[in-house]
Amino acid sequence: MTRADRWLLPDGIEEVLPPQARRIEQLRRRLLDLLDNWGYDLVMPPTLEYLDSLLTGSGKDLDLRTFKVIDQLSGRLMGLSADTTPQVARIDAHSLAPEGVSRLSYCRTVFHAKAASLLASRTPTQIGAELYGEAGLGADVEIISLMVAMLEAAGVGEVHLDLGHVGIFRALAQEAGLTTDQQAELFDLLKLKCASDIDAWAAREVSDPLLASAFARLIRLQGDADSLAAALDQLAKQVPATAQAISDIRHVAEQVALRCPTTPIYFDLSELRGYHYHTGLVFAAYIPGYGDAIAQGGRYDETGAVFGRARPATGFSADLKVLARAGDFAVADKATIIAPADNDPALWARISELRKAGRRVVVAMTQDDVQGNAQLLRQDGKWQLVE
């Protein structure tokens, strides 16, 4: 690397400068206060830990996105956390091990060896909430409502929700007796959202015409509840194993609509994000002009099993830096008070008094050091604040 290249940062790694850093930090405080107001207690999982713990259970899907290093003390492999959720699941299952419902929140930088998408950072500031110990649909309703409230607090407008349910796909796969390889192939096709490819796959791989039709219909089940009502009824009747999941997603949509009446809600039953990780309802928030989910989450009831406690769980996360760019919210800029570089103890006492009161005071090293909105001047033998 030449001297001229030493300022370059790796692809997907960015530094945050003023005034954007102030904007992000003020949003962080605002959103953590909101999470606290909803009863979610802040936790701070370690950034670095042993790899066999970090990638245990559901964390195995994160293997390719995890930076790995050697611990110089033990010689064991360690990893930089790429996702907070598995770590918080361990905290709930092992470190805290509470009885009943547990509500936890977090906000910290995670590290991705490979970005999650073309729009994503490799060092997102992940903020989110997790609810443990409640298997009922009320937990899903609460966590989705909280996600919408957080986006509103961040000033993110024109949000619409997409709801899916991996249980529908799993019920169809079980009824059809699909192998692991067949499920993986279909999963890849569903991600591409190509209906003709799904039709061809179903005709080739599924011998039961009824189930082949159901798989082909899955990719087309996208829209609002009213427009999909007849199709959902038909699928539940055609494959009864899907009926409970269809009933659940409808119920959650109805309850969220009551709490968030201005937020459009759509179904996308081919959305299988985190299929190997989530166990039920999945959801994501989108806004115009941004080609990826601005926040997302779902139910993952089996995560804590590898830590000795399989507890019902649902949660969501977002990148704080993305929210700060997309949100329209006021940033409180403090007026700058300029103080002269004078060794008078009375001046230092006055500066300390103002700073303790929350004022921003800068001691000017030179005449042109800094510009401000007010200054400290000696008047009548005292240091007076002149606005």
mmCIF file of C-alpha atoms in Angstrom:
data_model
loop_
_atom_site.group_PDB
_atom_site.id
_atom_site.type_symbol
_atom_site.label_atom_id
_atom_site.label_comp_id
_atom_site.label_asym_id
_atom_site.label_seq_id
_atom_site.Cartn_x
_atom_site.Cartn_y
_atom_site.Cartn_z
ATOM 1 C CA MET A 1 0.000 0.000 0.000
ATOM 2 C CA THR A 2 1.381 3.384 -0.980
ATOM 3 C CA ARG A 3 1.266 6.372 1.339
ATOM 4 C CA ALA A 4 -1.463 7.904 -0.843
ATOM 5 C CA ASP A 5 -3.665 4.809 -0.324
ATOM 6 C CA ARG A 6 -3.443 4.675 3.458
ATOM 7 C CA TRP A 7 -6.610 6.721 3.931
ATOM 8 C CA LEU A 8 -8.700 4.238 1.907
ATOM 9 C CA LEU A 9 -11.232 2.095 3.770
ATOM 10 C CA PRO A 10 -12.248 -1.465 2.797
ATOM 11 C CA ASP A 11 -15.350 -1.896 0.643
ATOM 12 C CA GLY A 12 -18.506 -1.680 2.728
ATOM 13 C CA ILE A 13 -16.713 -0.004 5.663
ATOM 14 C CA GLU A 14 -17.504 3.638 6.322
ATOM 15 C CA GLU A 15 -16.578 6.303 8.824
ATOM 16 C CA VAL A 16 -19.200 8.682 10.177
ATOM 17 C CA LEU A 17 -18.275 12.362 10.422
ATOM 18 C CA PRO A 18 -19.926 15.437 11.918
ATOM 19 C CA PRO A 19 -22.734 16.355 11.738
ATOM 20 C CA GLN A 20 -24.044 12.874 10.774
ATOM 21 C CA ALA A 21 -22.402 11.304 13.817
ATOM 22 C CA ARG A 22 -24.361 13.685 16.078
ATOM 23 C CA ARG A 23 -27.542 12.804 14.200
ATOM 24 C CA ILE A 24 -26.978 9.053 14.624
ATOM 25 C CA GLU A 25 -26.119 9.388 18.301
ATOM 26 C CA GLN A 26 -29.187 11.492 19.082
ATOM 27 C CA LEU A 27 -31.362 8.975 17.241
ATOM 28 C CA ARG A 28 -29.739 6.121 19.201
ATOM 29 C CA ARG A 29 -30.646 7.795 22.501
ATOM 30 C CA ARG A 30 -34.181 8.519 21.329
ATOM 31 C CA LEU A 31 -34.820 4.940 20.179
ATOM 32 C CA LEU A 32 -33.264 3.320 23.247
ATOM 33 C CA ASP A 33 -35.512 5.513 25.394
ATOM 34 C CA LEU A 34 -38.485 4.323 23.334
ATOM 35 C CA LEU A 35 -37.506 0.666 23.802
ATOM 36 C CA ASP A 36 -37.109 1.285 27.515
ATOM 37 C CA ASN A 37 -40.544 2.925 27.644
ATOM 38 C CA TRP A 38 -42.008 -0.298 26.201
ATOM 39 C CA GLY A 39 -40.311 -2.293 28.967
ATOM 40 C CA TYR A 40 -37.331 -3.680 27.010
ATOM 41 C CA ASP A 41 -34.148 -3.879 29.100
ATOM 42 C CA LEU A 42 -30.847 -3.020 27.444
ATOM 43 C CA VAL A 43 -28.166 -5.720 27.139
ATOM 44 C CA MET A 44 -24.627 -5.454 25.752
ATOM 45 C CA PRO A 45 -23.364 -8.784 24.374
ATOM 46 C CA PRO A 46 -19.618 -9.088 23.725
ATOM 47 C CA THR A 47 -18.319 -8.028 20.342
ATOM 48 C CA LEU A 48 -15.822 -10.895 20.280
ATOM 49 C CA GLU A 49 -16.227 -14.427 21.623
ATOM 50 C CA TYR A 50 -15.294 -18.028 20.929
ATOM 51 C CA LEU A 51 -16.491 -19.163 17.520
ATOM 52 C CA ASP A 52 -18.049 -22.428 18.684
ATOM 53 C CA SER A 53 -20.326 -20.439 20.986
ATOM 54 C CA LEU A 54 -20.988 -17.611 18.536
ATOM 55 C CA LEU A 55 -22.083 -19.945 15.730
ATOM 56 C CA THR A 56 -23.946 -22.483 17.875
ATOM 57 C CA GLY A 57 -27.407 -23.505 16.718
ATOM 58 C CA SER A 58 -29.068 -20.902 14.503
ATOM 59 C CA GLY A 59 -25.804 -18.978 14.395
ATOM 60 C CA LYS A 60 -24.355 -21.513 11.955
ATOM 61 C CA ASP A 61 -26.093 -19.655 9.113
ATOM 62 C CA LEU A 62 -23.832 -16.712 9.942
ATOM 63 C CA ASP A 63 -20.603 -18.620 9.367
ATOM 64 C CA LEU A 64 -19.753 -17.046 5.998
ATOM 65 C CA ARG A 65 -20.509 -13.557 7.325
ATOM 66 C CA THR A 66 -18.360 -13.868 10.448
ATOM 67 C CA PHE A 67 -14.845 -12.442 10.743
ATOM 68 C CA LYS A 68 -12.604 -15.019 12.439
ATOM 69 C CA VAL A 69 -9.443 -14.468 14.492
ATOM 70 C CA ILE A 70 -7.156 -16.547 16.722
ATOM 71 C CA ASP A 71 -7.217 -15.887 20.452
ATOM 72 C CA GLN A 72 -3.556 -15.320 21.358
ATOM 73 C CA LEU A 73 -4.193 -16.488 24.954
ATOM 74 C CA SER A 74 -5.956 -19.789 24.324
ATOM 75 C CA GLY A 75 -5.191 -20.527 20.666
ATOM 76 C CA ARG A 76 -8.917 -21.027 20.008
ATOM 77 C CA LEU A 77 -10.846 -19.528 17.119
ATOM 78 C CA MET A 78 -12.861 -16.431 17.955
ATOM 79 C CA GLY A 79 -15.361 -14.471 15.903
ATOM 80 C CA LEU A 80 -16.619 -10.913 15.676
ATOM 81 C CA SER A 81 -20.379 -10.877 16.201
ATOM 82 C CA ALA A 82 -22.291 -10.656 12.906
ATOM 83 C CA ASP A 83 -25.769 -10.745 14.479
ATOM 84 C CA THR A 84 -26.888 -9.887 17.997
ATOM 85 C CA THR A 85 -29.957 -12.137 18.151
ATOM 86 C CA PRO A 86 -28.183 -15.481 18.859
ATOM 87 C CA GLN A 87 -26.153 -13.820 21.610
ATOM 88 C CA VAL A 88 -29.249 -12.307 23.210
ATOM 89 C CA ALA A 89 -30.908 -15.739 23.018
ATOM 90 C CA ARG A 90 -27.973 -17.133 24.995
ATOM 91 C CA ILE A 91 -28.317 -14.333 27.554
ATOM 92 C CA ASP A 92 -32.000 -15.154 28.015
ATOM 93 C CA ALA A 93 -31.437 -18.903 28.142
ATOM 94 C CA HIS A 94 -28.278 -19.059 30.224
ATOM 95 C CA SER A 95 -26.967 -15.796 31.715
ATOM 96 C CA LEU A 96 -30.278 -14.346 32.908
ATOM 97 C CA ALA A 97 -32.463 -17.474 32.747
ATOM 98 C CA PRO A 98 -35.609 -15.623 33.880
ATOM 99 C CA GLU A 99 -38.980 -17.218 34.428
ATOM 100 C CA GLY A 100 -41.907 -15.933 32.403
ATOM 101 C CA VAL A 101 -41.702 -13.215 29.747
ATOM 102 C CA SER A 102 -38.379 -11.466 29.130
ATOM 103 C CA ARG A 103 -38.000 -8.283 27.046
ATOM 104 C CA LEU A 104 -34.480 -7.331 25.927
ATOM 105 C CA SER A 105 -33.092 -4.628 23.632
ATOM 106 C CA TYR A 106 -29.679 -3.782 22.185
ATOM 107 C CA CYS A 107 -27.800 -1.305 20.026
ATOM 108 C CA ARG A 108 -24.255 -2.051 18.915
ATOM 109 C CA THR A 109 -22.027 -2.422 15.863
ATOM 110 C CA VAL A 110 -21.846 -5.869 14.259
ATOM 111 C CA PHE A 111 -19.306 -6.975 11.659
ATOM 112 C CA HIS A 112 -19.925 -8.730 8.350
ATOM 113 C CA ALA A 113 -17.166 -10.413 6.374
ATOM 114 C CA LYS A 114 -19.661 -10.295 3.502
ATOM 115 C CA ALA A 115 -22.394 -7.654 3.276
ATOM 116 C CA ALA A 116 -25.938 -8.961 3.660
ATOM 117 C CA SER A 117 -27.021 -7.168 0.457
ATOM 118 C CA LEU A 118 -25.754 -4.701 -2.137
ATOM 119 C CA LEU A 119 -27.150 -1.812 -0.071
ATOM 120 C CA ALA A 120 -25.911 -3.058 3.291
ATOM 121 C CA SER A 121 -22.887 -1.930 5.277
ATOM 122 C CA ARG A 122 -20.342 -4.441 6.533
ATOM 123 C CA THR A 123 -20.414 -2.664 9.901
ATOM 124 C CA PRO A 124 -24.108 -1.963 10.556
ATOM 125 C CA THR A 125 -25.155 -0.456 13.866
ATOM 126 C CA GLN A 126 -27.760 -3.028 14.785
ATOM 127 C CA ILE A 127 -30.636 -1.884 16.983
ATOM 128 C CA GLY A 128 -33.479 -4.167 17.930
ATOM 129 C CA ALA A 129 -35.654 -5.888 20.496
ATOM 130 C CA GLU A 130 -36.379 -9.493 21.447
ATOM 131 C CA LEU A 131 -39.318 -10.926 23.390
ATOM 132 C CA TYR A 132 -38.861 -14.334 25.065
ATOM 133 C CA GLY A 133 -41.144 -16.678 26.934
ATOM 134 C CA GLU A 134 -44.458 -16.054 25.159
ATOM 135 C CA ALA A 135 -45.645 -18.341 22.352
ATOM 136 C CA GLY A 136 -48.981 -16.615 21.784
ATOM 137 C CA LEU A 137 -49.704 -14.358 18.843
ATOM 138 C CA GLY A 138 -49.863 -11.393 21.226
ATOM 139 C CA ALA A 139 -46.056 -11.454 21.342
ATOM 140 C CA ASP A 140 -45.840 -11.189 17.540
ATOM 141 C CA VAL A 141 -48.350 -8.338 17.571
ATOM 142 C CA GLU A 142 -46.379 -6.470 20.239
ATOM 143 C CA ILE A 143 -42.993 -6.845 18.565
ATOM 144 C CA ILE A 144 -44.321 -5.723 15.151
ATOM 145 C CA SER A 145 -46.124 -2.784 16.768
ATOM 146 C CA LEU A 146 -42.894 -1.820 18.529
ATOM 147 C CA MET A 147 -40.975 -1.959 15.243
ATOM 148 C CA VAL A 148 -43.507 0.379 13.620
ATOM 149 C CA ALA A 149 -43.339 2.723 16.635
ATOM 150 C CA MET A 150 -39.543 2.785 16.396
ATOM 151 C CA LEU A 151 -39.665 3.684 12.704
ATOM 152 C CA GLU A 152 -42.147 6.458 13.481
ATOM 153 C CA ALA A 153 -39.863 7.785 16.242
ATOM 154 C CA ALA A 154 -37.011 7.817 13.710
ATOM 155 C CA GLY A 155 -39.127 9.924 11.346
ATOM 156 C CA VAL A 156 -39.258 7.207 8.695
ATOM 157 C CA GLY A 157 -42.350 7.843 6.570
ATOM 158 C CA GLU A 158 -44.454 5.860 4.091
ATOM 159 C CA VAL A 159 -43.680 2.546 5.794
ATOM 160 C CA HIS A 160 -45.496 -0.565 4.641
ATOM 161 C CA LEU A 161 -45.309 -3.994 6.247
ATOM 162 C CA ASP A 162 -44.836 -7.341 4.566
ATOM 163 C CA LEU A 163 -45.923 -10.428 6.526
ATOM 164 C CA GLY A 164 -45.022 -14.018 5.755
ATOM 165 C CA HIS A 165 -45.055 -17.339 7.570
ATOM 166 C CA VAL A 166 -42.437 -20.048 7.087
ATOM 167 C CA GLY A 167 -44.902 -22.546 8.601
ATOM 168 C CA ILE A 168 -46.910 -22.539 5.377
ATOM 169 C CA PHE A 169 -43.914 -23.571 3.285
ATOM 170 C CA ARG A 170 -42.881 -26.169 5.856
ATOM 171 C CA ALA A 171 -46.378 -27.664 5.951
ATOM 172 C CA LEU A 172 -46.413 -27.989 2.159
ATOM 173 C CA ALA A 173 -42.903 -29.467 2.138
ATOM 174 C CA GLN A 174 -43.850 -32.035 4.768
ATOM 175 C CA GLU A 175 -47.055 -33.003 2.994
ATOM 176 C CA ALA A 176 -45.140 -33.464 -0.265
ATOM 177 C CA GLY A 177 -42.315 -35.374 1.428
ATOM 178 C CA LEU A 178 -39.651 -33.090 -0.016
ATOM 179 C CA THR A 179 -36.029 -33.987 0.619
ATOM 180 C CA THR A 180 -33.577 -31.468 2.050
ATOM 181 C CA ASP A 181 -32.098 -30.930 -1.413
ATOM 182 C CA GLN A 182 -35.537 -30.369 -2.939
ATOM 183 C CA GLN A 183 -36.407 -27.837 -0.256
ATOM 184 C CA ALA A 184 -33.125 -26.005 -0.832
ATOM 185 C CA GLU A 185 -33.724 -25.891 -4.595
ATOM 186 C CA LEU A 186 -37.267 -24.577 -4.142
ATOM 187 C CA PHE A 187 -36.069 -22.065 -1.553
ATOM 188 C CA ASP A 188 -33.570 -20.637 -4.065
ATOM 189 C CA LEU A 189 -36.286 -20.397 -6.730
ATOM 190 C CA LEU A 190 -38.668 -18.618 -4.383
ATOM 191 C CA LYS A 191 -36.011 -16.026 -3.618
ATOM 192 C CA LEU A 192 -35.866 -15.202 -7.333
ATOM 193 C CA LYS A 193 -39.684 -14.673 -7.404
ATOM 194 C CA CYS A 194 -39.976 -16.271 -10.868
ATOM 195 C CA ALA A 195 -43.439 -17.858 -11.157
ATOM 196 C CA SER A 196 -42.696 -19.811 -14.358
ATOM 197 C CA ASP A 197 -39.652 -21.484 -12.778
ATOM 198 C CA ILE A 198 -41.742 -22.435 -9.728
ATOM 199 C CA ASP A 199 -44.451 -23.883 -11.989
ATOM 200 C CA ALA A 200 -41.894 -25.988 -13.851
ATOM 201 C CA TRP A 201 -40.265 -27.154 -10.613
ATOM 202 C CA ALA A 202 -43.615 -28.159 -9.057
ATOM 203 C CA ALA A 203 -44.647 -30.087 -12.167
ATOM 204 C CA ARG A 204 -41.316 -31.920 -12.196
ATOM 205 C CA GLU A 205 -40.720 -32.599 -8.483
ATOM 206 C CA VAL A 206 -44.187 -33.016 -6.908
ATOM 207 C CA SER A 207 -46.196 -36.036 -8.005
ATOM 208 C CA ASP A 208 -49.443 -35.060 -6.262
ATOM 209 C CA PRO A 209 -51.252 -32.617 -8.599
ATOM 210 C CA LEU A 210 -52.981 -30.957 -5.641
ATOM 211 C CA LEU A 211 -49.717 -30.219 -3.848
ATOM 212 C CA ALA A 212 -47.999 -29.205 -7.093
ATOM 213 C CA SER A 213 -50.773 -26.660 -7.589
ATOM 214 C CA ALA A 214 -50.340 -25.403 -4.020
ATOM 215 C CA PHE A 215 -46.596 -24.886 -4.494
ATOM 216 C CA ALA A 216 -47.212 -23.042 -7.756
ATOM 217 C CA ARG A 217 -49.791 -20.845 -6.032
ATOM 218 C CA LEU A 218 -47.412 -19.936 -3.201
ATOM 219 C CA ILE A 219 -45.378 -17.514 -5.323
ATOM 220 C CA ARG A 220 -48.577 -15.715 -6.333
ATOM 221 C CA LEU A 221 -49.862 -15.161 -2.807
ATOM 222 C CA GLN A 222 -48.725 -11.552 -2.577
ATOM 223 C CA GLY A 223 -51.047 -8.663 -1.753
ATOM 224 C CA ASP A 224 -53.324 -7.302 0.940
ATOM 225 C CA ALA A 225 -55.605 -9.460 3.068
ATOM 226 C CA ASP A 226 -58.770 -8.605 1.139
ATOM 227 C CA SER A 227 -57.358 -9.417 -2.292
ATOM 228 C CA LEU A 228 -55.916 -12.724 -1.045
ATOM 229 C CA ALA A 229 -58.898 -13.823 1.051
ATOM 230 C CA ALA A 230 -60.315 -16.319 -1.440
ATOM 231 C CA ALA A 231 -56.896 -17.737 -2.361
ATOM 232 C CA LEU A 232 -55.949 -18.206 1.300
ATOM 233 C CA ASP A 233 -59.257 -19.936 2.035
ATOM 234 C CA GLN A 234 -58.676 -22.255 -0.914
ATOM 235 C CA LEU A 235 -55.126 -23.120 0.181
ATOM 236 C CA ALA A 236 -56.243 -23.844 3.758
ATOM 237 C CA LYS A 237 -58.976 -26.126 2.437
ATOM 238 C CA GLN A 238 -56.755 -27.759 -0.167
ATOM 239 C CA VAL A 239 -53.899 -28.452 2.293
ATOM 240 C CA PRO A 240 -55.340 -28.461 5.850
ATOM 241 C CA ALA A 241 -51.842 -28.573 7.352
ATOM 242 C CA THR A 242 -51.434 -24.918 6.304
ATOM 243 C CA ALA A 243 -54.677 -23.747 7.933
ATOM 244 C CA GLN A 244 -53.221 -22.838 11.339
ATOM 245 C CA ALA A 245 -50.386 -20.744 9.906
ATOM 246 C CA ILE A 246 -52.817 -18.968 7.574
ATOM 247 C CA SER A 247 -55.140 -18.262 10.502
ATOM 248 C CA ASP A 248 -52.212 -16.932 12.563
ATOM 249 C CA ILE A 249 -50.944 -14.522 9.915
ATOM 250 C CA ARG A 250 -54.457 -13.190 9.363
ATOM 251 C CA HIS A 251 -54.985 -12.648 13.096
ATOM 252 C CA VAL A 252 -51.683 -10.822 13.520
ATOM 253 C CA ALA A 253 -52.423 -8.605 10.508
ATOM 254 C CA GLU A 254 -55.824 -7.674 11.944
ATOM 255 C CA GLN A 255 -54.420 -6.789 15.362
ATOM 256 C CA VAL A 256 -51.478 -4.790 13.990
ATOM 257 C CA ALA A 257 -53.883 -2.885 11.708
ATOM 258 C CA LEU A 258 -55.884 -1.841 14.783
ATOM 259 C CA ARG A 259 -52.740 -0.482 16.470
ATOM 260 C CA CYS A 260 -51.172 1.013 13.336
ATOM 261 C CA PRO A 261 -54.167 2.063 11.196
ATOM 262 C CA THR A 262 -52.113 4.230 8.816
ATOM 263 C CA THR A 263 -49.557 1.514 7.992
ATOM 264 C CA PRO A 264 -50.377 -0.599 4.911
ATOM 265 C CA ILE A 265 -49.998 -4.338 5.495
ATOM 266 C CA TYR A 266 -49.327 -6.879 2.759
ATOM 267 C CA PHE A 267 -48.875 -10.645 2.691
ATOM 268 C CA ASP A 268 -46.021 -12.367 0.883
ATOM 269 C CA LEU A 269 -46.208 -16.092 1.546
ATOM 270 C CA SER A 270 -43.205 -16.823 -0.656
ATOM 271 C CA GLU A 271 -40.969 -14.706 1.606
ATOM 272 C CA LEU A 272 -38.783 -17.224 3.432
ATOM 273 C CA ARG A 273 -36.084 -14.943 4.805
ATOM 274 C CA GLY A 274 -34.229 -16.843 7.518
ATOM 275 C CA TYR A 275 -36.027 -20.093 6.640
ATOM 276 C CA HIS A 276 -33.435 -22.179 8.543
ATOM 277 C CA TYR A 277 -33.619 -19.751 11.447
ATOM 278 C CA HIS A 278 -37.219 -18.636 11.838
ATOM 279 C CA THR A 279 -39.993 -20.952 12.948
ATOM 280 C CA GLY A 280 -43.182 -18.990 12.301
ATOM 281 C CA LEU A 281 -44.255 -15.491 11.363
ATOM 282 C CA VAL A 282 -41.698 -13.322 9.535
ATOM 283 C CA PHE A 283 -42.072 -9.635 8.764
ATOM 284 C CA ALA A 284 -40.263 -6.698 7.198
ATOM 285 C CA ALA A 285 -40.762 -2.954 6.779
ATOM 286 C CA TYR A 286 -40.137 -1.208 3.461
ATOM 287 C CA ILE A 287 -40.129 2.412 2.312
ATOM 288 C CA PRO A 288 -40.179 3.943 -1.191
ATOM 289 C CA GLY A 289 -36.772 4.581 -2.739
ATOM 290 C CA TYR A 290 -34.884 2.016 -0.668
ATOM 291 C CA GLY A 291 -34.481 -1.371 -2.286
ATOM 292 C CA ASP A 292 -34.120 -3.443 0.860
ATOM 293 C CA ALA A 293 -36.015 -3.952 4.111
ATOM 294 C CA ILE A 294 -35.386 -1.060 6.480
ATOM 295 C CA ALA A 295 -36.269 -3.273 9.456
ATOM 296 C CA GLN A 296 -37.117 -6.961 9.713
ATOM 297 C CA GLY A 297 -37.696 -9.804 12.111
ATOM 298 C CA GLY A 298 -39.703 -12.895 12.936
ATOM 299 C CA ARG A 299 -40.317 -15.767 15.328
ATOM 300 C CA TYR A 300 -37.469 -18.161 16.214
ATOM 301 C CA ASP A 301 -38.624 -20.469 18.980
ATOM 302 C CA GLU A 302 -35.758 -22.994 18.893
ATOM 303 C CA THR A 303 -32.761 -20.677 19.244
ATOM 304 C CA GLY A 304 -32.204 -21.133 22.967
ATOM 305 C CA ALA A 305 -32.317 -24.955 22.821
ATOM 306 C CA VAL A 306 -28.554 -25.271 22.289
ATOM 307 C CA PHE A 307 -28.016 -23.203 25.446
ATOM 308 C CA GLY A 308 -30.246 -25.465 27.514
ATOM 309 C CA ARG A 309 -33.551 -23.566 27.341
ATOM 310 C CA ALA A 310 -35.752 -23.634 24.249
ATOM 311 C CA ARG A 311 -37.991 -20.626 24.834
ATOM 312 C CA PRO A 312 -40.570 -19.051 22.508
ATOM 313 C CA ALA A 313 -38.987 -15.962 20.959
ATOM 314 C CA THR A 314 -39.730 -13.211 18.476
ATOM 315 C CA GLY A 315 -37.841 -10.034 17.630
ATOM 316 C CA PHE A 316 -36.671 -7.518 15.042
ATOM 317 C CA SER A 317 -33.636 -5.437 14.141
ATOM 318 C CA ALA A 318 -32.612 -2.523 11.931
ATOM 319 C CA ASP A 319 -29.450 -0.612 11.024
ATOM 320 C CA LEU A 320 -29.397 2.625 13.029
ATOM 321 C CA LYS A 321 -27.271 4.349 10.388
ATOM 322 C CA VAL A 322 -29.835 3.540 7.684
ATOM 323 C CA LEU A 323 -32.645 4.853 9.893
ATOM 324 C CA ALA A 324 -30.707 8.070 10.464
ATOM 325 C CA ARG A 325 -30.347 8.601 6.710
ATOM 326 C CA ALA A 326 -33.954 7.734 5.914
ATOM 327 C CA GLY A 327 -35.626 9.453 8.865
ATOM 328 C CA ASP A 328 -36.877 13.007 9.060
ATOM 329 C CA PHE A 329 -36.349 14.130 12.633
ATOM 330 C CA ALA A 330 -35.041 17.236 14.335
ATOM 331 C CA VAL A 331 -31.475 17.203 15.628
ATOM 332 C CA ALA A 332 -30.812 19.356 18.683
ATOM 333 C CA ASP A 333 -27.766 21.476 17.857
ATOM 334 C CA LYS A 334 -26.230 23.195 20.857
ATOM 335 C CA ALA A 335 -25.114 26.793 20.638
ATOM 336 C CA THR A 336 -21.337 27.131 20.980
ATOM 337 C CA ILE A 337 -19.945 29.428 23.635
ATOM 338 C CA ILE A 338 -16.389 30.649 23.043
ATOM 339 C CA ALA A 339 -14.114 31.166 26.018
ATOM 340 C CA PRO A 340 -10.693 32.807 25.828
ATOM 341 C CA ALA A 341 -7.504 30.906 26.640
ATOM 342 C CA ASP A 342 -6.999 32.554 30.016
ATOM 343 C CA ASN A 343 -5.612 30.896 33.156
ATOM 344 C CA ASP A 344 -7.896 32.832 35.490
ATOM 345 C CA PRO A 345 -9.392 30.323 37.996
ATOM 346 C CA ALA A 346 -12.636 32.306 37.952
ATOM 347 C CA LEU A 347 -12.902 31.730 34.194
ATOM 348 C CA TRP A 348 -12.386 27.970 34.587
ATOM 349 C CA ALA A 349 -15.009 27.882 37.312
ATOM 350 C CA ARG A 350 -17.474 29.673 35.021
ATOM 351 C CA ILE A 351 -16.689 27.302 32.127
ATOM 352 C CA SER A 352 -17.222 24.260 34.378
ATOM 353 C CA GLU A 353 -20.505 25.708 35.635
ATOM 354 C CA LEU A 354 -21.812 26.165 32.089
ATOM 355 C CA ARG A 355 -20.713 22.684 30.975
ATOM 356 C CA LYS A 356 -22.387 21.065 33.988
ATOM 357 C CA ALA A 357 -25.550 22.915 32.984
ATOM 358 C CA GLY A 358 -25.405 21.222 29.563
ATOM 359 C CA ARG A 359 -23.903 24.116 27.601
ATOM 360 C CA ARG A 360 -21.230 23.631 24.934
ATOM 361 C CA VAL A 361 -18.149 25.690 25.753
ATOM 362 C CA VAL A 362 -14.997 25.726 23.619
ATOM 363 C CA VAL A 363 -11.779 27.330 24.765
ATOM 364 C CA ALA A 364 -10.338 29.089 21.718
ATOM 365 C CA MET A 365 -6.657 28.326 21.250
ATOM 366 C CA THR A 366 -6.253 31.133 18.710
ATOM 367 C CA GLN A 367 -8.375 34.016 17.523
ATOM 368 C CA ASP A 368 -9.621 32.012 14.517
ATOM 369 C CA ASP A 369 -9.890 28.670 16.320
ATOM 370 C CA VAL A 370 -13.682 28.340 16.450
ATOM 371 C CA GLN A 371 -16.850 30.242 15.707
ATOM 372 C CA GLY A 372 -19.678 30.432 18.187
ATOM 373 C CA ASN A 373 -23.022 31.883 19.108
ATOM 374 C CA ALA A 374 -21.877 33.486 22.344
ATOM 375 C CA GLN A 375 -18.705 34.243 24.261
ATOM 376 C CA LEU A 376 -17.397 34.664 27.771
ATOM 377 C CA LEU A 377 -16.075 38.171 28.382
ATOM 378 C CA ARG A 378 -14.678 39.796 31.500
ATOM 379 C CA GLN A 379 -17.026 42.617 32.460
ATOM 380 C CA ASP A 380 -16.942 44.515 35.729
ATOM 381 C CA GLY A 381 -14.402 42.039 37.089
ATOM 382 C CA LYS A 382 -16.570 38.981 36.368
ATOM 383 C CA TRP A 383 -16.768 36.529 33.474
ATOM 384 C CA GLN A 384 -20.089 37.263 31.805
ATOM 385 C CA LEU A 385 -21.875 35.284 29.076
ATOM 386 C CA VAL A 386 -22.572 37.532 26.109
ATOM 387 C CA GLU A 387 -25.045 35.982 23.667
#
